[in-house]
Short mmCIF file of C-alpha atoms and ligand atoms in Angstrom, two decimals:
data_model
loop_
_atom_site.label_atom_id
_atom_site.label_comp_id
_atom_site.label_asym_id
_atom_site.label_seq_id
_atom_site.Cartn_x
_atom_site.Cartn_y
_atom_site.Cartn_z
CA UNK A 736 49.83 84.65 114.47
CA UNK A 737 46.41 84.92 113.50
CA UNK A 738 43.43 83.64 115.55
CA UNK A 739 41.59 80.97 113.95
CA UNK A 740 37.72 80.87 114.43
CA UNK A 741 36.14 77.52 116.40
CA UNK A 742 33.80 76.02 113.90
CA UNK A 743 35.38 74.32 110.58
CA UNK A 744 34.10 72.75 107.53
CA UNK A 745 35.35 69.76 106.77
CA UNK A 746 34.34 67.14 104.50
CA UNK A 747 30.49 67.51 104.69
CA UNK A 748 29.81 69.68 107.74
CA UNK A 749 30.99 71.87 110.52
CA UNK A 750 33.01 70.39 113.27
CA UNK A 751 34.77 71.81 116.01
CA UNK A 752 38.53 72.79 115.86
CA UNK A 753 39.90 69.54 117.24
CA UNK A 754 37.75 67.44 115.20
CA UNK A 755 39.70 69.39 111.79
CA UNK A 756 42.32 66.63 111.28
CA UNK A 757 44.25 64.40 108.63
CA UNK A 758 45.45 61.38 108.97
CA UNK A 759 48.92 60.68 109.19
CA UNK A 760 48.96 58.57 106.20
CA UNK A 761 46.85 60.79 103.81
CA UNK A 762 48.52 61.72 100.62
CA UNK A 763 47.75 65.80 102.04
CA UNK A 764 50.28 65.25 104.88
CA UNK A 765 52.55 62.53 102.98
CA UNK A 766 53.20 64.39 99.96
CA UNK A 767 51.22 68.08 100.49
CA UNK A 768 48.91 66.78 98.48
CA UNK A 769 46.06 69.37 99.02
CA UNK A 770 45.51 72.34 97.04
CA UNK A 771 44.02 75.55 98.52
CA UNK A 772 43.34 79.20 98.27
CA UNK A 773 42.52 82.16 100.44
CA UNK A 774 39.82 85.20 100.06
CA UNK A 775 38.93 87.97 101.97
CA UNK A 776 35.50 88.36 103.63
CA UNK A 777 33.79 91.87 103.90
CA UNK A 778 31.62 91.97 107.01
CA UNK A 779 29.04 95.25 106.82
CA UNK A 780 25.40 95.51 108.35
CA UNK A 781 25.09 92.12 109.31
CA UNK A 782 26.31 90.75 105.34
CA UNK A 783 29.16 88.72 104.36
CA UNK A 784 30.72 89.72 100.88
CA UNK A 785 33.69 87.39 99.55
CA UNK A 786 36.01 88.66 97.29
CA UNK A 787 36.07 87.31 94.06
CA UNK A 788 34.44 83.73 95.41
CA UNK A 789 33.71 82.80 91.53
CA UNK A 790 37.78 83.28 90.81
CA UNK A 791 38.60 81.34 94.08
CA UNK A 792 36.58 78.51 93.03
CA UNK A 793 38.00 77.67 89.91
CA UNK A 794 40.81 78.22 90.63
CA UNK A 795 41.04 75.73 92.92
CA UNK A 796 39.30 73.53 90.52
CA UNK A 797 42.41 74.56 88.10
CA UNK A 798 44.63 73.96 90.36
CA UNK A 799 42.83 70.42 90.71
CA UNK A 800 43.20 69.54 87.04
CA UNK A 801 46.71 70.49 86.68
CA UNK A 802 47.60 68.12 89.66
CA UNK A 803 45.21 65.52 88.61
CA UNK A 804 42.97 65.43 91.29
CA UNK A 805 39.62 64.61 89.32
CA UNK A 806 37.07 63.54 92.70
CA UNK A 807 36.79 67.11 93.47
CA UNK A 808 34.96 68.63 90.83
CA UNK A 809 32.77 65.66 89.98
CA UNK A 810 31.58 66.55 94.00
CA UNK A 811 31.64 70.27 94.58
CA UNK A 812 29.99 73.36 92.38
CA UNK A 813 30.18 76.89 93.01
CA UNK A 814 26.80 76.91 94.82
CA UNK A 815 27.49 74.29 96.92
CA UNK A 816 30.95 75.61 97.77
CA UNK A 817 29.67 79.12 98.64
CA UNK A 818 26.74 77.23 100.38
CA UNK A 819 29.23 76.17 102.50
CA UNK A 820 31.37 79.13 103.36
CA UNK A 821 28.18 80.74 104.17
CA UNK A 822 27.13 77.84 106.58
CA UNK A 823 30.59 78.19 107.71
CA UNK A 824 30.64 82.03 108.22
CA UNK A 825 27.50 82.20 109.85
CA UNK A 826 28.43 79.01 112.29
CA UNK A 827 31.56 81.76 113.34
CA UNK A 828 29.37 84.40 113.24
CA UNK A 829 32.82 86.93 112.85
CA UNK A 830 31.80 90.69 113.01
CA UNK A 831 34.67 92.32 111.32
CA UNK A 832 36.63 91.87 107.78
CA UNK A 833 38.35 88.20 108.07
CA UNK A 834 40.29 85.73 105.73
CA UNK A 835 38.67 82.22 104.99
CA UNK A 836 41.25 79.65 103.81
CA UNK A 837 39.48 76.51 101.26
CA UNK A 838 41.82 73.64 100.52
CA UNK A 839 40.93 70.45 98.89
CA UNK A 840 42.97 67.61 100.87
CA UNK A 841 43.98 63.95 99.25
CA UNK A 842 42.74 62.13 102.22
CA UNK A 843 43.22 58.87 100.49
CA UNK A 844 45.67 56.40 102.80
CA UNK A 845 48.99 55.14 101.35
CA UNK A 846 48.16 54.96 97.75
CA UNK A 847 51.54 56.18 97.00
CA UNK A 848 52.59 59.18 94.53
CA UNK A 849 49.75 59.01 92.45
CA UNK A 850 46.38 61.61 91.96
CA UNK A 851 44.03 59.98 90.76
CA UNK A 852 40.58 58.88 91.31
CA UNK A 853 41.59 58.95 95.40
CA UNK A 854 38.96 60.78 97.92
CA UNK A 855 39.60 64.23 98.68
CA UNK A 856 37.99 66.58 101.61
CA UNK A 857 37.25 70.01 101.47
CA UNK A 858 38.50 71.80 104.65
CA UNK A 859 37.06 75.62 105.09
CA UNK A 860 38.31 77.80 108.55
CA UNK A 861 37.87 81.76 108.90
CA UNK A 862 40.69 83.38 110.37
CA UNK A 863 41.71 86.75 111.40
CA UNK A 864 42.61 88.97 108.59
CA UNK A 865 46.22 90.32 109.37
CA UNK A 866 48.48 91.31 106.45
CA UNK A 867 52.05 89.58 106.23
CA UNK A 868 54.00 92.15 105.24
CA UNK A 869 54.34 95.84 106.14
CA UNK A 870 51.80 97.71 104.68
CA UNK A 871 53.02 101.06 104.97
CA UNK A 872 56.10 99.91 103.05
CA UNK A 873 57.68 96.08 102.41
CA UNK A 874 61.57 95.87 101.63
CA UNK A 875 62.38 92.99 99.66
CA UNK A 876 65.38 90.65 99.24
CA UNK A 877 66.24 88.73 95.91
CA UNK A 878 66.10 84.85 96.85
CA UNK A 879 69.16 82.35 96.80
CA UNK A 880 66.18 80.42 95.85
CA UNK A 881 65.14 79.85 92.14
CA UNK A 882 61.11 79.63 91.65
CA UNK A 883 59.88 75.86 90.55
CA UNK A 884 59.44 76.36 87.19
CA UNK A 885 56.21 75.38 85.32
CA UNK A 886 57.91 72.12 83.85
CA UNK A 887 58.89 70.74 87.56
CA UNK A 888 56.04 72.21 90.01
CA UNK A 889 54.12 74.57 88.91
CA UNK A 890 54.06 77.57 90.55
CA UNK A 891 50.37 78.25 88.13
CA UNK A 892 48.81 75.64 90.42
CA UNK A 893 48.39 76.44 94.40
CA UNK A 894 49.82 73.13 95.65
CA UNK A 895 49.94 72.99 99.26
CA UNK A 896 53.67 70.83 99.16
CA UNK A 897 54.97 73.64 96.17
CA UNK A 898 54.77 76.11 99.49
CA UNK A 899 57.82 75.03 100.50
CA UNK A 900 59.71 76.64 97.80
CA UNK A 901 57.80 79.98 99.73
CA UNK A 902 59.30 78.21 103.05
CA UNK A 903 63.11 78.59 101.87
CA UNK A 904 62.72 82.01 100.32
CA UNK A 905 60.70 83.60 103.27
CA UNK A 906 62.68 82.66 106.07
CA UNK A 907 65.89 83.31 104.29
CA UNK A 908 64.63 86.71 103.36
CA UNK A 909 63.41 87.36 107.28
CA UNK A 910 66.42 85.97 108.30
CA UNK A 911 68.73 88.77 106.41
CA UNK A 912 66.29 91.44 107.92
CA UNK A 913 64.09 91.58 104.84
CA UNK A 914 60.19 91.44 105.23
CA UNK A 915 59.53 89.00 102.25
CA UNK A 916 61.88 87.46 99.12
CA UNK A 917 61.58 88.34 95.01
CA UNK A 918 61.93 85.09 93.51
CA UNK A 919 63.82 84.76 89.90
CA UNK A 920 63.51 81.87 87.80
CA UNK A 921 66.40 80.27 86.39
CA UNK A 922 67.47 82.58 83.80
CA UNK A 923 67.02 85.60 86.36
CA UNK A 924 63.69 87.22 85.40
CA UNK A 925 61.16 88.33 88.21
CA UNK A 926 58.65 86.13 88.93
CA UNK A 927 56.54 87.17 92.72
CA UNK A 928 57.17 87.23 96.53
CA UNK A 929 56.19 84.06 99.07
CA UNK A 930 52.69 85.13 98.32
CA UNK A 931 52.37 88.02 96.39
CA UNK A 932 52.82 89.19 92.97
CA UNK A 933 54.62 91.89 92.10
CA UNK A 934 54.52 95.42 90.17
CA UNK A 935 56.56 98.08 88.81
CA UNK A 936 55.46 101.48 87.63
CA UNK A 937 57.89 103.29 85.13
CA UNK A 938 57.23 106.57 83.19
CA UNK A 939 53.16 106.12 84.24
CA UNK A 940 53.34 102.38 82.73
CA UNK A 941 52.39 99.57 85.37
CA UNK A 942 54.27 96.50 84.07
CA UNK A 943 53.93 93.22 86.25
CA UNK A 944 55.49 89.44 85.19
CA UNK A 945 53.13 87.67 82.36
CA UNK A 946 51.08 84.23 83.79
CA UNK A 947 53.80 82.61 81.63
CA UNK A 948 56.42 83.46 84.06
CA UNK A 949 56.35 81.10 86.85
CA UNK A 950 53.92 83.03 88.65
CA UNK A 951 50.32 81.97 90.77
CA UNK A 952 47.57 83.92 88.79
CA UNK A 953 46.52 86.03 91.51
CA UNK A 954 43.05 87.41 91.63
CA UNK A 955 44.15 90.45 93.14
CA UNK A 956 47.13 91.07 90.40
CA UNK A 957 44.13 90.74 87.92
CA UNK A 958 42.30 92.90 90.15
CA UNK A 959 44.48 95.57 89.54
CA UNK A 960 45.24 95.28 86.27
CA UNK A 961 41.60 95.72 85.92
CA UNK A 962 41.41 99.08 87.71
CA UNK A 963 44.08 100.37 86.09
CA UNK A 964 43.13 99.48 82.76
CA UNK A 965 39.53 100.66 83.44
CA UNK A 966 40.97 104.55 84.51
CA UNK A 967 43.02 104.10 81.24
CA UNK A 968 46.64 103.55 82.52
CA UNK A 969 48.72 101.44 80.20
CA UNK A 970 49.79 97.99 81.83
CA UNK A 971 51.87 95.64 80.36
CA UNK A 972 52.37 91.74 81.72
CA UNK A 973 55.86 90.54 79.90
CA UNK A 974 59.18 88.91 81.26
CA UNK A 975 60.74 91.85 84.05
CA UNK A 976 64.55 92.07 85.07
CA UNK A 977 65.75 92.65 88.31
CA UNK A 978 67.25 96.01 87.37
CA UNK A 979 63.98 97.18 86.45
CA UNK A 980 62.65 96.96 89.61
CA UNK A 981 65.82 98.89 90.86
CA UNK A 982 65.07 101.72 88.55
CA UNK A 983 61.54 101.78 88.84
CA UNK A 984 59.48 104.88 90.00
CA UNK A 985 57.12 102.85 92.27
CA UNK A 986 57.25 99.17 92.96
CA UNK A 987 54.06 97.79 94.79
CA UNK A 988 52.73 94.04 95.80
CA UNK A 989 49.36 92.87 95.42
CA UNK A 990 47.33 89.24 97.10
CA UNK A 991 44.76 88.56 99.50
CA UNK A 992 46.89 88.80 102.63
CA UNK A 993 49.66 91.13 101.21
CA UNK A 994 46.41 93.74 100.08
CA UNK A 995 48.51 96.36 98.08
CA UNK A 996 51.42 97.41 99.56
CA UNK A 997 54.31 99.52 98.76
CA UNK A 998 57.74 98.79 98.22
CA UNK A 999 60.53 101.00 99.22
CA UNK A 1000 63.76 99.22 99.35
CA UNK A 1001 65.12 96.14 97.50
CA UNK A 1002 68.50 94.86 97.84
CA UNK A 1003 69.58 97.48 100.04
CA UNK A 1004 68.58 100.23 97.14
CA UNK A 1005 66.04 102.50 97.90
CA UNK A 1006 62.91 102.34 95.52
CA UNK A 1007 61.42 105.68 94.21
CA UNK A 1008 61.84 108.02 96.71
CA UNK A 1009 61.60 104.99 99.26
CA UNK A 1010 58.30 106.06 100.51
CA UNK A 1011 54.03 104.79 98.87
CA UNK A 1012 53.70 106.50 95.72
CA UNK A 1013 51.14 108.50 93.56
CA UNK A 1014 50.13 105.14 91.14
CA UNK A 1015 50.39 102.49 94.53
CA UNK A 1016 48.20 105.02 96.35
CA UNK A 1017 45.88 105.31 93.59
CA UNK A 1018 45.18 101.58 93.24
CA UNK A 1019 45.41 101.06 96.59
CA UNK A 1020 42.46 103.05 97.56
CA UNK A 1021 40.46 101.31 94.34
CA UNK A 1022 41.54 97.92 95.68
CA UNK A 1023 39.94 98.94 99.33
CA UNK A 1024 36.80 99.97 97.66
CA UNK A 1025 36.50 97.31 95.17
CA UNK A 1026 37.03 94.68 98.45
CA UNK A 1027 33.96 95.99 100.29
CA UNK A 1028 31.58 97.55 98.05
CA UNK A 1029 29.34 96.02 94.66
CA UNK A 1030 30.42 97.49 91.54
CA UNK A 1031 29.73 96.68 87.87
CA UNK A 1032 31.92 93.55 87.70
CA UNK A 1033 30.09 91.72 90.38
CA UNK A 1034 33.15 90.90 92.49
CA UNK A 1035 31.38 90.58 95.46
CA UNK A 1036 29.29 87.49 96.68
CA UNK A 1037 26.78 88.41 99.21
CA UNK A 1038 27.14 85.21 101.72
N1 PMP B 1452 51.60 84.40 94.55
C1 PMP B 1452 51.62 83.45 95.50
C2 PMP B 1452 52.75 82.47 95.49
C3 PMP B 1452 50.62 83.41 96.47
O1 PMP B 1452 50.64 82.46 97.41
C4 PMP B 1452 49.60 84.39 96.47
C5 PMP B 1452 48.55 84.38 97.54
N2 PMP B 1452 47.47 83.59 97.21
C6 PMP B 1452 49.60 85.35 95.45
C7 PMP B 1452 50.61 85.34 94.50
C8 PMP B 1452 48.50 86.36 95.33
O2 PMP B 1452 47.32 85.71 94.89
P1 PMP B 1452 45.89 86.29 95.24
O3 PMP B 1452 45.85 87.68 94.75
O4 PMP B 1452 44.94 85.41 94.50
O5 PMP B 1452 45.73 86.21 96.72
#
C-alpha cells in the first residue's frame, strides 16, 4: 500500500488527514458519485512538474459533463486547480517523484439518483508513487468480466462507482495468479486492463484499441502514440482481437501508475519471446524522459 501524505485539499483548503471525509449520505459514497483522475509529479531541484496537468483537468471536467455534474466547472479553472495542487504539494513538501490523486465528490445529502445542479468538493492528496503491476514484465488474464459498455457506464468517463467493474476483474485476475485482467466487451474485442490501456506491436506496427472501444482515454496511451508517431512508427487505434495479442511480437501497457510496462504472458501463452522488447523499450525510455523533462509539447507544468 502506498503512503499517503498528511495535508489534503479539500473543498477550499488544506486540512489534515482526518479532517478528509464524506458524509455518509453524500451521493460520492451512496452511489460513487465522484469522478477523479491521477498524475504523476516530477520532483527535481526543488520544482514540481505534473504530467500532463492541462489533460488531467479536462478530463475530469469531461468526465463531469458526461455524468452531468454541471457545479464543478462553473467553480474550478485550470489555474485555480493547479493553484491548488501547488498549495497542496508545497503544504507536503514531498522530495521525490509522487502520484497526486484529484476527484470531484457529489457531496450533496440524499438527493437521490440524480446529477444535477447538487454541490460537489474537490478532494486533492499526494501519495507515494508505486506502480501496480510488475514492471519488468505483467502477465495478464482475459476477464470473466465484460467491460461496461459506453451505452450503460461509460468506461470514456472516470466514474469513481464504474471502478467496480476494475474491482471484479482485478481480483479475479490476482486471484488465478495473474498480475492484472484484459477486459473484452461483449462481442469479444480488447478493450484495457483495471487501469491501463493496452498495446500490441506486430511487424513494427503499434496498434492499440480506438477511444470508441470502451476504453478511458488515457493520457499516457496518447502519450505514446505521440512518441511513436513523432520517430515515425506507424500506429494504428482500431477494434483488436484477443488472438492478436497472442500472436503479437511485443505487447506493452501504458497509465500513470502502470508507467509502460511489458507484457510477457497472457492466458498462459508466452508473448514474444516472453521477455521487454526492442519497440516497449524504446517508448519506455521516451515515456521516462518525457515524465521529467520540458520538451516542445509543453507536457510539463512547473508547480
Ligand atoms: N484505463 C483505466 C480504466 C484507468 O483507470 C487508467 C488509469 N487512469 C488508464 C486506462 C490509463 O490512463 P492514464 O494514462 O490517463 O493514467
Amino acid at each position: 500500500m502506498s503512503r499517503i501524505y498528511p495535508h489534503i485539499y479539500f473543498g477550499d483548503r488544506l486540512v489534515d488527514s482526518e479532517a478528509a471525509t464524506l458524509h455518509v449520505a453524500s451521493s460520492a459514497v451512496l452511489y460513487g458519485l465522484s469522478v477523479y483522475t491521477v498524475f504523476n509529479v516530477h520532483y527535481a531541484n526543488d520544482t514540481y512538474l505534473a504530467f500532463r496537468l492541462r489533460d488531467h483537468f479536462r478530463r475530469i471536467v469531461d468526465s463531469c459533463r458526461i455524468i452531468g455534474i454541471d457545479t464543478f466547472d462553473q467553480e474550478w479553472t485550470l489555474e485555480k486547480f493547479s493553484a491548488a495542487v501547488q498549495e497542496t504539494l508545497h503544504a507536503n513538501d514531498p522530495q521525490t517523484t509522487t502520484f497526486v490523486r484529484a476527484s470531484v465528490h457529489v457531496t450533496q445529502l440524499i438527493p437521490g439518483t440524480r446529477s444535477r445542479g447538487l454541490k460537489t468538493a474537490l478532494s486533492l492528496f499526494v501519495y507515494e508513487a508505486l506502480p501496480i503491476v510488475p514492471q519488468t514484465g505483467a502477465r495478464l488474464k482475459t476477464s470473466v468480466w465484460r467491460r461496461t459498455p459506453d451505452n450503460s457506464i461509460p468506461s470514456r468517463a472516470k466514474v469513481n462507482g464504474a471502478y467496480i467493474n476494475s474491482v471484479l476483474a482485478k481480483q479475479d485476475a490476482i486471484d488465478s495468479g495473474y498480475d492484472d485482467c484484459i477486459f473484452l466487451d461483449n462481442d469479444g474485442h480488447v478493450c484495457e486492463l483495471s487501469a491501463a490501456n493496452i498495446f500490441l506491436v506486430r511487424d513494427k506496427t503499434i496498434i492499440t484499441p480506438s477511444t470508441t472501444s470502451d476504453i478511458l482515454e488515457g493520457i499516457n496511451r496518447r502519450t505514446i502514440i505521440e512518441i511513436a508517431q513523432d520517430r515515425g512508427m506507424r500506429v494504428e487505434e482500431r477494434t483488436v482481437d484477443l488472438t492478436e495479442l497472442y500472436i503479437a511480437d511485443e505487447v506493452f501497457i501504458s497509465g500513470t501508475s502502470a508507467y509502460v510496462a511489458p507484457v510477457i504472458e497472457i492466458d498462459a501463452r508466452r508473448i514474444g519471446n516472453g521477455e521487454d522488447g526492442p519497440i516497449t523499450a524504446q517508448l519506455r525510455t521516451a515515456h521516462t524522459k518525457a515524465l521529467a523533462e520540458q520538451s516542445d509539447k509543453q507536457w510539463l507544468s512547473v508547480l
